[in-house]
Amino acid sequence: MENWEIFELDCTDYLNKEYGENFTHLGFSDSTVSDIKYENNSKIFYIEAKMPSAQSGQFVLLPDDENKGFIFPPRNKTKQNENTDFIIQFMNKDFERYANAGTTGENIEIDQKIFNSWIVNTYKDKMVKFFITKGDSYIIFPIEKYGEYFSITAKYRIKKSGSSKVPKSSQKDVLEKIKSMSIKFKLLDDFEIESSQDLNKIKFKIFDTDYMFSRKKDNVYRIRKLSNTRNANVIFSIQLLKEQDSVDLKTFMNNL
């Protein structure tokens, strides 16, 4: 498992041990849902888990070479708003620099209040009410305090899209391919496999599509379909600034 995946599970365990068994982990690679769900009787809200140094959201911008400006495509999973418009206007003033950012990327040098507003509003759309991270110990704070706990930077760069579950239409071909690789395995629910062999990060190809084994736990692996899409994204990164404010922790406890 990746470090950030372990971190999400550790945060969920910590919350359940310290504040009652009402927290359920939902996260990992599905960016459309938050990481941790709190549910107690009729009260429901979500908590996002972030490592003290991490990425914190992104959206695609496409360069329009003819009009020398950037376009917010409708396939983005987030909404276009005044924050994205402000970023686009800034980048349009130096179009050639950002349009040629490549995989190294170019920093977007504007007030981090814009970045903070984008992040907070994006997570509010997913019903996120609190964040959990870790410094010397675990830190929990309301979403509105995000910019007080993290410094935020943004970069525009080309990034290969993430992975997804194997579609049902391809599962038979994937199983046949795994058998041809002389892998001994047991098929589990949700198209996961169990194997005593170390398969983590091993990739294989079927026709023009790449797949990869990703360790979930111990000898259990998820099979992920890798995207061939390479888009240029505005990517937000964060760095922890301070330890727990007792007032913010009390706010969290009062909401349970």
PDB file of N, CA and C in Angstrom, residues 7-8 12 23 26 50 52 58 69 80 91 99 126-129 136 138 150 175 196 212 215-216 225 233 253:
ATOM      1  N   PHE A   7      -1.887   5.977   5.766  1.00  0.00           N
ATOM      2  CA  PHE A   7      -2.217   7.124   6.612  1.00  0.00           C
ATOM      3  C   PHE A   7      -3.728   7.262   6.795  1.00  0.00           C
ATOM      4  N   GLU A   8      -4.501   7.109   5.723  1.00  0.00           N
ATOM      5  CA  GLU A   8      -5.955   7.198   5.826  1.00  0.00           C
ATOM      6  C   GLU A   8      -6.509   6.145   6.787  1.00  0.00           C
ATOM      7  N   THR A  12      -8.357   6.683  10.490  1.00  0.00           N
ATOM      8  CA  THR A  12      -9.659   6.097  10.805  1.00  0.00           C
ATOM      9  C   THR A  12      -9.581   5.297  12.102  1.00  0.00           C
ATOM     10  N   PHE A  23     -16.743   5.851  12.859  1.00  0.00           N
ATOM     11  CA  PHE A  23     -16.004   6.345  11.700  1.00  0.00           C
ATOM     12  C   PHE A  23     -15.730   5.201  10.729  1.00  0.00           C
ATOM     13  N   LEU A  26     -13.644   5.391   3.657  1.00  0.00           N
ATOM     14  CA  LEU A  26     -14.243   5.320   2.322  1.00  0.00           C
ATOM     15  C   LEU A  26     -13.261   5.643   1.205  1.00  0.00           C
ATOM     16  N   LYS A  50      -5.260  14.113   5.367  1.00  0.00           N
ATOM     17  CA  LYS A  50      -4.142  14.569   4.544  1.00  0.00           C
ATOM     18  C   LYS A  50      -2.840  14.440   5.324  1.00  0.00           C
ATOM     19  N   PRO A  52       0.968  15.529   6.298  1.00  0.00           N
ATOM     20  CA  PRO A  52       1.426  16.909   6.522  1.00  0.00           C
ATOM     21  C   PRO A  52       2.074  17.545   5.297  1.00  0.00           C
ATOM     22  N   GLN A  58      -6.950  19.007  -7.611  1.00  0.00           N
ATOM     23  CA  GLN A  58      -6.463  19.430  -8.925  1.00  0.00           C
ATOM     24  C   GLN A  58      -7.634  19.578  -9.876  1.00  0.00           C
ATOM     25  N   GLY A  69      -5.360  31.241 -24.731  1.00  0.00           N
ATOM     26  CA  GLY A  69      -5.991  31.242 -23.410  1.00  0.00           C
ATOM     27  C   GLY A  69      -6.287  29.823 -22.963  1.00  0.00           C
ATOM     28  N   GLN A  80     -16.417  24.893 -12.192  1.00  0.00           N
ATOM     29  CA  GLN A  80     -15.779  26.165 -12.506  1.00  0.00           C
ATOM     30  C   GLN A  80     -16.422  27.239 -11.633  1.00  0.00           C
ATOM     31  N   MET A  91      -3.084  33.012 -15.568  1.00  0.00           N
ATOM     32  CA  MET A  91      -2.269  32.207 -16.475  1.00  0.00           C
ATOM     33  C   MET A  91      -2.351  32.712 -17.915  1.00  0.00           C
ATOM     34  N   ALA A  99       1.566  27.230 -21.172  1.00  0.00           N
ATOM     35  CA  ALA A  99       1.188  26.271 -22.209  1.00  0.00           C
ATOM     36  C   ALA A  99       2.320  25.288 -22.496  1.00  0.00           C
ATOM     37  N   LYS A 126     -18.331  18.031  -1.072  1.00  0.00           N
ATOM     38  CA  LYS A 126     -18.355  16.602  -0.726  1.00  0.00           C
ATOM     39  C   LYS A 126     -18.792  16.384   0.723  1.00  0.00           C
ATOM     40  N   MET A 127     -19.366  17.416   1.334  1.00  0.00           N
ATOM     41  CA  MET A 127     -19.873  17.353   2.710  1.00  0.00           C
ATOM     42  C   MET A 127     -18.759  17.145   3.732  1.00  0.00           C
ATOM     43  N   VAL A 128     -17.548  17.569   3.392  1.00  0.00           N
ATOM     44  CA  VAL A 128     -16.447  17.491   4.354  1.00  0.00           C
ATOM     45  C   VAL A 128     -16.609  18.610   5.370  1.00  0.00           C
ATOM     46  N   LYS A 129     -16.527  18.251   6.647  1.00  0.00           N
ATOM     47  CA  LYS A 129     -16.687  19.226   7.719  1.00  0.00           C
ATOM     48  C   LYS A 129     -15.391  19.447   8.488  1.00  0.00           C
ATOM     49  N   ASP A 136       3.280  16.460  15.445  1.00  0.00           N
ATOM     50  CA  ASP A 136       3.808  15.687  16.573  1.00  0.00           C
ATOM     51  C   ASP A 136       2.795  14.643  17.022  1.00  0.00           C
ATOM     52  N   TYR A 138      -1.797  13.628  16.215  1.00  0.00           N
ATOM     53  CA  TYR A 138      -2.889  13.884  15.280  1.00  0.00           C
ATOM     54  C   TYR A 138      -3.493  15.277  15.508  1.00  0.00           C
ATOM     55  N   PHE A 150      -2.209  24.932   6.860  1.00  0.00           N
ATOM     56  CA  PHE A 150      -1.359  24.541   5.735  1.00  0.00           C
ATOM     57  C   PHE A 150      -0.919  25.761   4.922  1.00  0.00           C
ATOM     58  N   LEU A 175      -8.263 -11.906 -16.240  1.00  0.00           N
ATOM     59  CA  LEU A 175      -8.027 -13.177 -15.558  1.00  0.00           C
ATOM     60  C   LEU A 175      -7.223 -14.132 -16.423  1.00  0.00           C
ATOM     61  N   SER A 196       0.355 -15.424  -2.645  1.00  0.00           N
ATOM     62  CA  SER A 196       1.538 -15.407  -1.782  1.00  0.00           C
ATOM     63  C   SER A 196       2.734 -14.788  -2.485  1.00  0.00           C
ATOM     64  N   MET A 212      -2.195  -2.807 -13.457  1.00  0.00           N
ATOM     65  CA  MET A 212      -1.176  -2.929 -12.414  1.00  0.00           C
ATOM     66  C   MET A 212      -1.777  -3.551 -11.150  1.00  0.00           C
ATOM     67  N   ARG A 215      -1.031  -3.489  -3.900  1.00  0.00           N
ATOM     68  CA  ARG A 215      -1.284  -4.186  -2.640  1.00  0.00           C
ATOM     69  C   ARG A 215      -2.314  -3.442  -1.797  1.00  0.00           C
ATOM     70  N   LYS A 216      -3.329  -4.153  -1.353  1.00  0.00           N
ATOM     71  CA  LYS A 216      -4.335  -3.593  -0.456  1.00  0.00           C
ATOM     72  C   LYS A 216      -3.952  -3.872   0.992  1.00  0.00           C
ATOM     73  N   LYS A 225      -6.829  -0.537 -13.572  1.00  0.00           N
ATOM     74  CA  LYS A 225      -6.668  -0.157 -14.973  1.00  0.00           C
ATOM     75  C   LYS A 225      -6.010   1.208 -15.021  1.00  0.00           C
ATOM     76  N   ASN A 233      -2.714  19.797 -15.609  1.00  0.00           N
ATOM     77  CA  ASN A 233      -3.537  20.089 -14.445  1.00  0.00           C
ATOM     78  C   ASN A 233      -2.978  21.236 -13.617  1.00  0.00           C
ATOM     79  N   MET A 253     -15.039  17.903  18.763  1.00  0.00           N
ATOM     80  CA  MET A 253     -15.672  17.060  19.784  1.00  0.00           C
ATOM     81  C   MET A 253     -17.111  17.468  20.038  1.00  0.00           C
TER      82      MET A 253
END
